[in-house]
Coordinates of C-alpha atoms and ligand atoms in Angstrom, one line a residue:
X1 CA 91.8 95.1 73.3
X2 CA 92.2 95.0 69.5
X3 CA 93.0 99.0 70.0
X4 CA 96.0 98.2 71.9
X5 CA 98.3 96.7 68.7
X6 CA 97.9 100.5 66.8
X7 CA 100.1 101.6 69.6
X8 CA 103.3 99.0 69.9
X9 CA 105.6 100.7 67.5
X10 CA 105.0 103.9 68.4
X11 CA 107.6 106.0 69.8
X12 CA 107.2 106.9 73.4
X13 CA 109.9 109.0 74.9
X14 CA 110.6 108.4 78.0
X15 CA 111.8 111.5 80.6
X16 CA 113.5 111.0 83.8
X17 CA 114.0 113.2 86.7
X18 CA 116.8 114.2 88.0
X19 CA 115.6 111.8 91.0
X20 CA 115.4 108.9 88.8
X21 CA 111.9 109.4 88.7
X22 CA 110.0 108.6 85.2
X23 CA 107.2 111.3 84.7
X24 CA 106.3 111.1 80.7
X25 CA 105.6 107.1 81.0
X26 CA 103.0 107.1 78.9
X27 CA 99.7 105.3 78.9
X28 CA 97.0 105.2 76.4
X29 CA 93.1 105.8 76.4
X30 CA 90.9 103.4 74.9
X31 CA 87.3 105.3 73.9
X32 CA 85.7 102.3 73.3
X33 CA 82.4 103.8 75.7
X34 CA 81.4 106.5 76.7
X35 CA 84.3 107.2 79.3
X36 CA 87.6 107.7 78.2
X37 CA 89.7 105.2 80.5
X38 CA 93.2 105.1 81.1
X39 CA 95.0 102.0 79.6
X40 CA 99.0 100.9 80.6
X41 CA 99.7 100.8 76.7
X42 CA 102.6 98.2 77.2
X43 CA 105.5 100.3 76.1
X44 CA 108.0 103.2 76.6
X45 CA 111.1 104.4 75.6
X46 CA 112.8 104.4 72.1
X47 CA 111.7 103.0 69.2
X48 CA 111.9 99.7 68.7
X49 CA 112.9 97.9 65.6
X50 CA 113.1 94.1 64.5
X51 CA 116.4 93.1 62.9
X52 CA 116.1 89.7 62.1
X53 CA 113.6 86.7 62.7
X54 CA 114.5 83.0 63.8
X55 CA 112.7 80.4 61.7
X56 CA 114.8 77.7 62.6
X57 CA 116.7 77.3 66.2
X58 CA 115.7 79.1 69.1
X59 CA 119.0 81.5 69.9
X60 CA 120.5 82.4 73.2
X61 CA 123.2 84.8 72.8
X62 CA 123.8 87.8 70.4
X63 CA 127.1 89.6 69.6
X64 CA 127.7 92.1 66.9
X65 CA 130.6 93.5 65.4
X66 CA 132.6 96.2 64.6
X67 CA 130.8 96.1 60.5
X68 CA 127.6 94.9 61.7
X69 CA 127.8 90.9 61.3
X70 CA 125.6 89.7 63.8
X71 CA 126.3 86.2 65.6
X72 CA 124.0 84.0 67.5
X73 CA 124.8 81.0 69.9
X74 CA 122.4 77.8 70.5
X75 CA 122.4 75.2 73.4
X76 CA 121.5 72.1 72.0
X77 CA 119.9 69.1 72.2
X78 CA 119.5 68.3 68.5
X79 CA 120.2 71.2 66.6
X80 CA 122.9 71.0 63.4
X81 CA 125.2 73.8 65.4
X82 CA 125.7 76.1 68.2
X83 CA 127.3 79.3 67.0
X84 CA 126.0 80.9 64.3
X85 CA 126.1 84.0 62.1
X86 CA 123.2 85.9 60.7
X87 CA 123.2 85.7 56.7
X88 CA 120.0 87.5 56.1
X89 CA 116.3 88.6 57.5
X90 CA 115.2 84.9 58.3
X91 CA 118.1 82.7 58.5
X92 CA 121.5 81.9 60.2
X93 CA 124.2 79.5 59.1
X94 CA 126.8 77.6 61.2
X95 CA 129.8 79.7 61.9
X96 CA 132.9 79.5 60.9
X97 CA 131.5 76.4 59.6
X98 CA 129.4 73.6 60.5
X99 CA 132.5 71.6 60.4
X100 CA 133.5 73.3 63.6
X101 CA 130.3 73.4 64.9
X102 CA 130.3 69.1 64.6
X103 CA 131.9 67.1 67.3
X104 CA 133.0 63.6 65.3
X105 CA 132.6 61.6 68.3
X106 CA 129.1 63.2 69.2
X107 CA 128.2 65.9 71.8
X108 CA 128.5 63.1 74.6
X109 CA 129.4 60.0 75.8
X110 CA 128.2 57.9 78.5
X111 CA 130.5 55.8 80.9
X112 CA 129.1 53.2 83.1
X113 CA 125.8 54.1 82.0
X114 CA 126.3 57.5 83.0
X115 CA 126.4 60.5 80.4
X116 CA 129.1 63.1 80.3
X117 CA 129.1 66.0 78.1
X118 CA 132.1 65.7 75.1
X119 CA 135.3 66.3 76.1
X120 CA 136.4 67.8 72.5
X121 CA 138.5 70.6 72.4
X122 CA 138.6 71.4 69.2
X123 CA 135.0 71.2 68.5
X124 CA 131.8 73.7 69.9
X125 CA 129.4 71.4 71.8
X126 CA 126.9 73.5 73.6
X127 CA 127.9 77.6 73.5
X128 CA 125.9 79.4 75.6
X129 CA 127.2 83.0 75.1
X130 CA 129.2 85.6 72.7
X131 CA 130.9 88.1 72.9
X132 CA 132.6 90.6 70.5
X133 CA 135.8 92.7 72.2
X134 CA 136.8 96.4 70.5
X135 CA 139.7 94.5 68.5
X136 CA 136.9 92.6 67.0
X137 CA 137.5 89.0 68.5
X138 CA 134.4 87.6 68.7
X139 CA 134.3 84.7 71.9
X140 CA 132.5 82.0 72.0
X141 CA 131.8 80.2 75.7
X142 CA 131.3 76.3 75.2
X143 CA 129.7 75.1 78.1
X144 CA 130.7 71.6 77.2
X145 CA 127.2 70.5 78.4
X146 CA 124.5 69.8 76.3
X147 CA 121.0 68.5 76.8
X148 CA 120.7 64.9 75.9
X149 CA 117.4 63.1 75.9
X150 CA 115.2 66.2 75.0
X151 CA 112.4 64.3 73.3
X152 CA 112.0 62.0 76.4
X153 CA 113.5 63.0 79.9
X154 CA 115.9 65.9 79.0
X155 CA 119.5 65.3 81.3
X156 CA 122.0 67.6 81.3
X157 CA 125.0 65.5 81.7
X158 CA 128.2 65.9 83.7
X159 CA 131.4 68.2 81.8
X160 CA 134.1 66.2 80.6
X161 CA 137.3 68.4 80.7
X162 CA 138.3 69.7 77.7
X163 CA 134.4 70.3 76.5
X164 CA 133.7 73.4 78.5
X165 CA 136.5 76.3 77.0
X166 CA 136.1 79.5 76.2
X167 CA 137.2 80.1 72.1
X168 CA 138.2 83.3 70.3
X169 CA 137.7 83.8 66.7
X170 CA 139.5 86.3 64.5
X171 CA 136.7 87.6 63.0
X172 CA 138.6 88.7 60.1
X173 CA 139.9 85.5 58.7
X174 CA 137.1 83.5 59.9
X175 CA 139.4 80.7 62.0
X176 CA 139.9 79.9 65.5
X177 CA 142.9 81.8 67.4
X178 CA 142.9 81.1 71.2
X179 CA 141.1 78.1 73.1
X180 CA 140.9 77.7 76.6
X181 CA 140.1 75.1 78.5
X182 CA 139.7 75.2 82.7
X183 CA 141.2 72.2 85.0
X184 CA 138.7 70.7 87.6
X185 CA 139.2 72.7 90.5
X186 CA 137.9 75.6 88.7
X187 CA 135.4 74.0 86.4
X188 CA 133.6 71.5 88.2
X189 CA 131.1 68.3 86.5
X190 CA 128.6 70.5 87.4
X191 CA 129.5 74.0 86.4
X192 CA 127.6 75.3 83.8
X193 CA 129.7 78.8 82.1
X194 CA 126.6 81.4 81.5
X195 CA 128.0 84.7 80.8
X196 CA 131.6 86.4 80.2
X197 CA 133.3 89.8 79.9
X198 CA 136.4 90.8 79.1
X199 CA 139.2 93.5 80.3
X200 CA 141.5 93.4 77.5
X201 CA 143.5 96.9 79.0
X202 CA 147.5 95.8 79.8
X203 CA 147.0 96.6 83.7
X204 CA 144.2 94.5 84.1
X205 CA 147.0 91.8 85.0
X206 CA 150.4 91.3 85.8
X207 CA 150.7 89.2 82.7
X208 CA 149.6 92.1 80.2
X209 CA 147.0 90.3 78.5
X210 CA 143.5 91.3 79.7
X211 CA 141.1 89.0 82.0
X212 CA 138.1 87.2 81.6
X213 CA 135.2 87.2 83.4
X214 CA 132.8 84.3 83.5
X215 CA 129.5 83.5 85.2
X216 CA 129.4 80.1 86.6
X217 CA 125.4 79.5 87.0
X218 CA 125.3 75.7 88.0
X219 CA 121.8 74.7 89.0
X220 CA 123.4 71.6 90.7
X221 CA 126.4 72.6 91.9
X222 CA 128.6 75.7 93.1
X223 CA 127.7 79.0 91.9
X224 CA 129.9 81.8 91.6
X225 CA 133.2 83.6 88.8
X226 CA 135.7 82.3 87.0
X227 CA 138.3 84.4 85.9
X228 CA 140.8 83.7 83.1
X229 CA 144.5 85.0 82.5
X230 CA 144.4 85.4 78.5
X231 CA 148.1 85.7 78.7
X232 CA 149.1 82.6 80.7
X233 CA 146.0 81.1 80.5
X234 CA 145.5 80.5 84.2
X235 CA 142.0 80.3 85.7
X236 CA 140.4 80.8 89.5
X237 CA 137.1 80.7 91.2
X238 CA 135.8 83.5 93.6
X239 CA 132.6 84.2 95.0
X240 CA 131.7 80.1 94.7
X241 CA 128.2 79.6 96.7
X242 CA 128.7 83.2 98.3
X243 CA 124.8 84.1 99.0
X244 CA 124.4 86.8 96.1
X245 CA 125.5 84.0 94.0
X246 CA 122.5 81.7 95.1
X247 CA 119.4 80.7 93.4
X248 CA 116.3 82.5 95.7
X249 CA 114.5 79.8 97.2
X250 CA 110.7 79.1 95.1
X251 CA 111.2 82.0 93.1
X252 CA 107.7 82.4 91.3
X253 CA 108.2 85.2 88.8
X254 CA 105.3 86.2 86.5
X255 CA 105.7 86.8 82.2
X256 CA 103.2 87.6 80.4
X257 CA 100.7 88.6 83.4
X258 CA 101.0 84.4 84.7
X259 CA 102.4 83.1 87.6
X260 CA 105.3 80.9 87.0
X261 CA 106.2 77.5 88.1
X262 CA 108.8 75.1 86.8
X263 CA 107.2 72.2 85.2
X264 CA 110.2 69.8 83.8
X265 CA 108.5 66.3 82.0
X266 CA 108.0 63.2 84.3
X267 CA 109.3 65.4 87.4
X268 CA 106.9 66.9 90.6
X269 CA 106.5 70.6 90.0
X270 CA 109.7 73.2 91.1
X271 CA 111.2 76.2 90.4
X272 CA 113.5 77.6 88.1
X273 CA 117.0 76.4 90.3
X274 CA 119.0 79.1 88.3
X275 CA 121.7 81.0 90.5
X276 CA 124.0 83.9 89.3
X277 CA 123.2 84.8 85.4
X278 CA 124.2 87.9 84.7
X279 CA 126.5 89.8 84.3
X280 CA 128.4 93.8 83.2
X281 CA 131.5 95.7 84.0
X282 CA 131.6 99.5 85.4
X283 CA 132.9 102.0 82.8
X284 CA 136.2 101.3 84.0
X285 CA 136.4 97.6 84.5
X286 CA 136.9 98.2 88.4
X287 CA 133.1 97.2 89.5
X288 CA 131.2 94.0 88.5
X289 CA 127.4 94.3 88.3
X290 CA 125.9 90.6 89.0
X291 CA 122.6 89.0 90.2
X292 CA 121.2 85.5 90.1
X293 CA 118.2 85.1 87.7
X294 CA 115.8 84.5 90.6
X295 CA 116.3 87.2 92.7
X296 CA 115.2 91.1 92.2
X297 CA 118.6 91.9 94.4
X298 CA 121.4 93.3 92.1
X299 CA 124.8 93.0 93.7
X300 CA 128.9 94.4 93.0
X301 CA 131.6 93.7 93.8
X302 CA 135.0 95.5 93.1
X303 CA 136.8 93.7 90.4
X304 CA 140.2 94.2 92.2
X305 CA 139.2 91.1 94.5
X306 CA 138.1 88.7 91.7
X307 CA 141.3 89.5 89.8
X308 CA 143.6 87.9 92.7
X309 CA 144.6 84.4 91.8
X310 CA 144.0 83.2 95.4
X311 CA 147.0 80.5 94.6
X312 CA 149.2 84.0 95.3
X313 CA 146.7 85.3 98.0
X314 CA 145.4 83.0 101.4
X315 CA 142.9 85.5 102.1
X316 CA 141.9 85.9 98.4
X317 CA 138.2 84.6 98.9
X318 CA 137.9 85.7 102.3
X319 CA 138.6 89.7 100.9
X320 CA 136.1 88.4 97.9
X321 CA 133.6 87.6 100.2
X322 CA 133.6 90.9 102.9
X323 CA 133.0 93.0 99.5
X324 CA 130.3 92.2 98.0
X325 CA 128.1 94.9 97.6
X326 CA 124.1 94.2 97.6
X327 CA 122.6 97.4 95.9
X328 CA 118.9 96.7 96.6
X329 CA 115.9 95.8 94.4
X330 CA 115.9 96.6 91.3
X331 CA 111.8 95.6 90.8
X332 CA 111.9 92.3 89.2
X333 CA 114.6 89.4 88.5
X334 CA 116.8 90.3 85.5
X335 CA 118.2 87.7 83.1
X336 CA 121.6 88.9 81.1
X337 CA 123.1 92.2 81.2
X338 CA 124.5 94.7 78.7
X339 CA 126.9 98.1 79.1
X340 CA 127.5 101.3 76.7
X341 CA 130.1 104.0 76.9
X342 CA 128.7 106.0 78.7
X343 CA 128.6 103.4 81.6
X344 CA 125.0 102.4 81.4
X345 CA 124.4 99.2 83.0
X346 CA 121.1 97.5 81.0
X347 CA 119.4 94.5 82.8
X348 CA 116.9 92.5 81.0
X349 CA 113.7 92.2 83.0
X350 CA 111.8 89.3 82.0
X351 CA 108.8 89.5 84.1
X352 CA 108.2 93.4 82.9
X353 CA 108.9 92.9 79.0
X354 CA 111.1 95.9 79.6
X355 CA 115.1 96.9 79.4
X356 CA 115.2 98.7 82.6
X357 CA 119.3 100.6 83.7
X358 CA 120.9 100.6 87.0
X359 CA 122.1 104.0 87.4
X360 CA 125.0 104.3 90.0
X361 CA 124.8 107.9 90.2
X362 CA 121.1 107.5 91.2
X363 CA 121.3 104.8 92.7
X364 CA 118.2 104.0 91.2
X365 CA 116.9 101.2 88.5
X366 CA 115.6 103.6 85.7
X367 CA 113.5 102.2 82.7
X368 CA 114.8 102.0 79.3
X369 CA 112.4 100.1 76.3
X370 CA 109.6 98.5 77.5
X371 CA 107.4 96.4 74.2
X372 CA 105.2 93.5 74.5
X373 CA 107.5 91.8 71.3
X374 CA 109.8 91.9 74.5
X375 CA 108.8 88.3 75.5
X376 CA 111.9 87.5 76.7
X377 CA 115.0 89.2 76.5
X378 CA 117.4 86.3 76.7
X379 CA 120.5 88.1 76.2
X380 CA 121.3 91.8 74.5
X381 CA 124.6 93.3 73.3
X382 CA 125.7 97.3 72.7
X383 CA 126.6 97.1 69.0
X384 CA 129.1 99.7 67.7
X385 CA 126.4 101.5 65.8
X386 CA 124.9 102.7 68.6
X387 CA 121.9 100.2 69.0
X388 CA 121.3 97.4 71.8
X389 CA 120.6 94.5 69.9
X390 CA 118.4 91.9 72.0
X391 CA 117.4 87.9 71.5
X392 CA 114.0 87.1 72.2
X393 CA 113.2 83.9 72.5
X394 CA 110.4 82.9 74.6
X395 CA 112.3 80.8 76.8
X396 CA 109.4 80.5 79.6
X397 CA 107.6 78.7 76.6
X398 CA 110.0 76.0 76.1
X399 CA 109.5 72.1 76.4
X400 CA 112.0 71.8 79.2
X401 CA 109.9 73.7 81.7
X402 CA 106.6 72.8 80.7
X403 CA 105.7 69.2 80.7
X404 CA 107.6 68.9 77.3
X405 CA 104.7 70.8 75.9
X406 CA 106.8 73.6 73.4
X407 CA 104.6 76.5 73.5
X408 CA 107.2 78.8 71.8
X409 CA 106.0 80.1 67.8
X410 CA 108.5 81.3 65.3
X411 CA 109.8 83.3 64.3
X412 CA 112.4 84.4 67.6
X413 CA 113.4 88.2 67.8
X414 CA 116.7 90.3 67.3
X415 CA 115.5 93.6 68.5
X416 CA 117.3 96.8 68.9
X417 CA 116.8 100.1 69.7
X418 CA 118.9 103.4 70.2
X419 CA 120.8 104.0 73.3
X420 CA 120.3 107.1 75.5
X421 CA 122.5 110.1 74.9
X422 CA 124.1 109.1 71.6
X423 CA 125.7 106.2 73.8
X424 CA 127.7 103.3 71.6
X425 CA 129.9 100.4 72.6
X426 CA 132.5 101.3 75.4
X427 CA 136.4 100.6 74.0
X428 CA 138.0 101.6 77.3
X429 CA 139.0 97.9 78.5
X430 CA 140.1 97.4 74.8
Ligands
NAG1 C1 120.5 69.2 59.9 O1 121.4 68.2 59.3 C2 120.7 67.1 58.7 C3 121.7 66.1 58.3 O2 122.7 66.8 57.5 C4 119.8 67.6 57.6 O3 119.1 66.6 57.1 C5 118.8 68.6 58.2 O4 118.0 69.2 57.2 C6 119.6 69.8 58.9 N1 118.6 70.6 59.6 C7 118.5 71.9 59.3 C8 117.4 72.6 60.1 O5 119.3 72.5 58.6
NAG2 C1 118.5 83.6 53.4 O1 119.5 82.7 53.5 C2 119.1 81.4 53.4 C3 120.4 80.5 53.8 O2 121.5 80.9 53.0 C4 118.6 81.1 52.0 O3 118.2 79.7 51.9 C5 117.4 82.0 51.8 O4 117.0 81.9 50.5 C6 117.8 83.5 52.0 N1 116.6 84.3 52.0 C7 116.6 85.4 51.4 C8 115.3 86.2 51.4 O5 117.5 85.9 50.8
NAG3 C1 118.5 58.3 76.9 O1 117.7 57.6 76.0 C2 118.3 56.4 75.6 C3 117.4 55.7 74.6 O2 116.1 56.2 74.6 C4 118.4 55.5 76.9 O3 119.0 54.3 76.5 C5 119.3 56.2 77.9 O4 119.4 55.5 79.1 C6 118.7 57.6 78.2 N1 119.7 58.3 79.0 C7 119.3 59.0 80.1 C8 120.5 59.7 80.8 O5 118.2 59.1 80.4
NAG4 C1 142.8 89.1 62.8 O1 143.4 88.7 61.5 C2 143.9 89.8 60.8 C3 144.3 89.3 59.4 O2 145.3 88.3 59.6 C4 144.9 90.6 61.5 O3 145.3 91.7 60.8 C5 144.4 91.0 62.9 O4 145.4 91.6 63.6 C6 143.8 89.8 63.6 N1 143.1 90.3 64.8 C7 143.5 90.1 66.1 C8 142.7 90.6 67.2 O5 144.6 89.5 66.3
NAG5 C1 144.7 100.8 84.3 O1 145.0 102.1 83.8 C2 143.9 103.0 83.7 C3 144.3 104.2 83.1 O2 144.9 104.0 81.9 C4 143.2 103.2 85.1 O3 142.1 104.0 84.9 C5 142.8 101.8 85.7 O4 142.4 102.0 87.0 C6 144.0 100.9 85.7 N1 143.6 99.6 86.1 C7 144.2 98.9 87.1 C8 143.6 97.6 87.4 O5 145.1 99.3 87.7
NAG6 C1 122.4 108.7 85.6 O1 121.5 109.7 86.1 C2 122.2 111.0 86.0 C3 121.2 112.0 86.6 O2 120.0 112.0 86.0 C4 122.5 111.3 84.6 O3 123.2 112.6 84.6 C5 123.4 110.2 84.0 O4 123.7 110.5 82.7 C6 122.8 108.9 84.2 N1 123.6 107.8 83.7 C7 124.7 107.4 84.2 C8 125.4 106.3 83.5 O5 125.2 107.9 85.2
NAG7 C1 105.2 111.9 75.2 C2 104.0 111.3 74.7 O1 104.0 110.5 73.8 N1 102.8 111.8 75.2 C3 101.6 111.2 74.8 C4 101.0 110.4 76.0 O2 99.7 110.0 75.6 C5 98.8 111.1 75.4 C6 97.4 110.5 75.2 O3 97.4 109.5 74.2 C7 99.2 111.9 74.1 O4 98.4 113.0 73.9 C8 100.6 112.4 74.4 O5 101.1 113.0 73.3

């Protein structure tokens, strides 16, 4: 199939009917014999082009800003930090500074013999996302949980309040502005903080200073959103456990053409146990676009019922609950999400390689990129220049799900690739 590789970067425009329906998908023709047969060439849609490569840690998130910096989060385990910004082709460095990026008393503790994540405010422990808003603040969510063990029986201890926060840095001078850190009704020992968005607008809450939206994706505990007041800095759950929030039960997905089972080191075989994932905003801020990373179900729910502070409200979760919307299949789990101005709602598709777009109007999934380089697209952001930037990282090859065995080989992948329709990065919820 050596054919095959002549045809990955080429550029494959991609035409959609007005029913949603792709008709120029293109395939290729391989004339190795004497009959010319049809071949899925592994690709469609724009051009794609690499950005930067990852020698060093394997990268979660991606957030890029306003002048093009580019930043990169880490869980960890052992690495020397967890947020970091891209210097050059091949290499990142800790961000602001490794300082920062160094808890003194270590990234946990253990009491009684059992571990608990770091409860250090000050420092990042574990950041799983990034986010950059229009004003150019870039966030940084700290799960507060890392992975201890990884070389022997990898645990993912309990939070300690205080070590999961969501941070804000002024990306102009470099230093820390806001921290926030979540009492234990709404972060629980189990929470794990996956994902976040942000409606910055003055009417997204009585207080005037925007909302927060964050994914809680706990594989051992209560799925579901926590939502921040930036103002008052006042948080809430909704959704918590609420079926579209749950893990789908022995989820087997496929990447790469195999069948996929869970295979953690020392433990029977399972199944990936990860619940809600994802997240994007509408347009307007007023719908939330959400699934769980095992199920090919995409779900909303209007943002006016997650916004309630259900301390003010005694039917708050109730209302939350009777409004979820479930929008259908989408054909294929979907790992993070990603928005543009013109209201685009990207999902990255894991099993297909591909970017495909839920299209509201249609009410159709439509595809957007699909490249074999795709192998997995752990998490993709809109830049301001009119590019989605993706991480790859080949997650699915990692020690922790396969008998501590790391099948991953450098370098990882920031992709981008031009968005339809001279789309760019939305500044309405500035
Ligand atoms: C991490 O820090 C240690 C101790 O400072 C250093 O020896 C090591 O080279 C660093 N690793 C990387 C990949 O920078
Ligand atoms: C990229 O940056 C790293 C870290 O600062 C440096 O060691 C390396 O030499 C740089 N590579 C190039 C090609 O500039
Ligand atoms: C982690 O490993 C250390 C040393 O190998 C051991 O003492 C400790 O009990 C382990 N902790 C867990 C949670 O497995
Ligand atoms: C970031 O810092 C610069 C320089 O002090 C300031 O002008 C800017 O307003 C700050 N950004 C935000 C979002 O506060
Ligand atoms: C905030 O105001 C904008 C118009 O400026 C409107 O479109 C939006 O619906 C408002 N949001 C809320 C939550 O009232
Ligand atoms: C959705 O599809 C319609 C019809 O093809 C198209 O006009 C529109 O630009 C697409 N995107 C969005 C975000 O509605
Ligand atoms: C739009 C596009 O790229 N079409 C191509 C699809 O594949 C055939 C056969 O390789 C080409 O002839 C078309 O140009």
């Amino acid at each position: 199939m050596h054919g095959l590789t002549l045809f990955l970067s080429a550029f494959f425009p991609c035409i959609v009917t007005s029913q949603g329906f792709p008709v120029d998908i293109n395939s290729t023709f391989i004339a190795a014999g004497p009959y010319n047969v049809r071949v899925d060439a592994g690709t469609y849609g724009p051009l794609i082009e690499e950005v930067h490569y990852y020698y060093d840690q394997w990268p979660i998130g991606i957030a890029v800003s306003q002048t093009g910096r580019i930043f990169a989060c880490y869980t960890r385990g052992t690495y020397n930090y967890t947020l970091g910004e891209v210097v050059n082709l091949t290499a990142e460095t800790a961000y602001p500074n490794l300082d920062l990026n160094t808890p003194p008393g270590g990234l946990s503790t253990e009491i009684n013999g059992v571990p608990f994540g770091s409860n250090d405010q000050t420092h990042f422990i574990s950041v799983q996302a990034v986010f950059v808003t229009p004003d150019d603040t870039l966030w940084g969510l700290d799960t507060g949980r890392p992975t201890i063990n990884q070389s022997t029986s990898p645990v993912v201890p309990y939070a300690a309040p205080g070590g999961p926060k969501l941070i804000a840095v002024n990306l102009t001078t470099n230093s820390i502005t806001k921290t926030y850190t979540l009492p234990s009704d709404v972060h629980f020992p189990d929470s794990y903080m996956n994902d976040l968005r942000f409606d910055m607008r003055p009417n997204a809450t009585e207080s005037g200073g925007g909302i927060a939206y964050i994914v809680d994706s706990s594989d051992e505990g209560r799925t579901g959103f926590i939502m921040i007041d930036l103002a008052t800095g006042e948080s809430w759950r909704h959704l918590s456990q609420h079926p579209s929030t749950l893990r789908v039960s022995e989820d087997v997905p496929s990447y790469q053409g195999l069948p996929f089972y869970y295979r953690a080191k020392g433990k029977p075989l399972d199944f990936l146990q990860e619940g809600l994932d994802g997240e994007e905003l509408s347009l307007y801020g007023d719908v939330l676009y959400y699934s769980p990373l095992t199920s090919d179900y995409l779900y909303s729910i209007e943002t006016t019922y997650l916004r309630v502070n259900p301390k003010t409200d005694p039917l708050a979760f109730k209302r939350a609950f009777d409004n979820v919307k479930n929008l259908g299949q989408r054909g294929g789990n979907a790992n993070g999400f990603a928005g543009d101005s013109l209201g685009n709602v990207y999902m990255l598709m894991p099993e297909h390689n591909a970017i495909f777009i839920y299209n509201s109007t249609l009410h159709q999934t439509t595809p957007y990129v699909r490249d074999p380089r795709i192998i997995w697209p752990d998490s993709a952001n809109v830049g301001f220049d009119g590019y989605l930037y993706m991480n790859i990282n080949q997650l699915p090859y990692q020690p922790n799900w396969n008998d501590g065995v790391d099948g991953r080989v450098h370098p990882g992948l920031i992709l981008r690739a031009k968005l339809p329709d001279g789309a760019s990065k939305s500044t309405v919820l500035i």
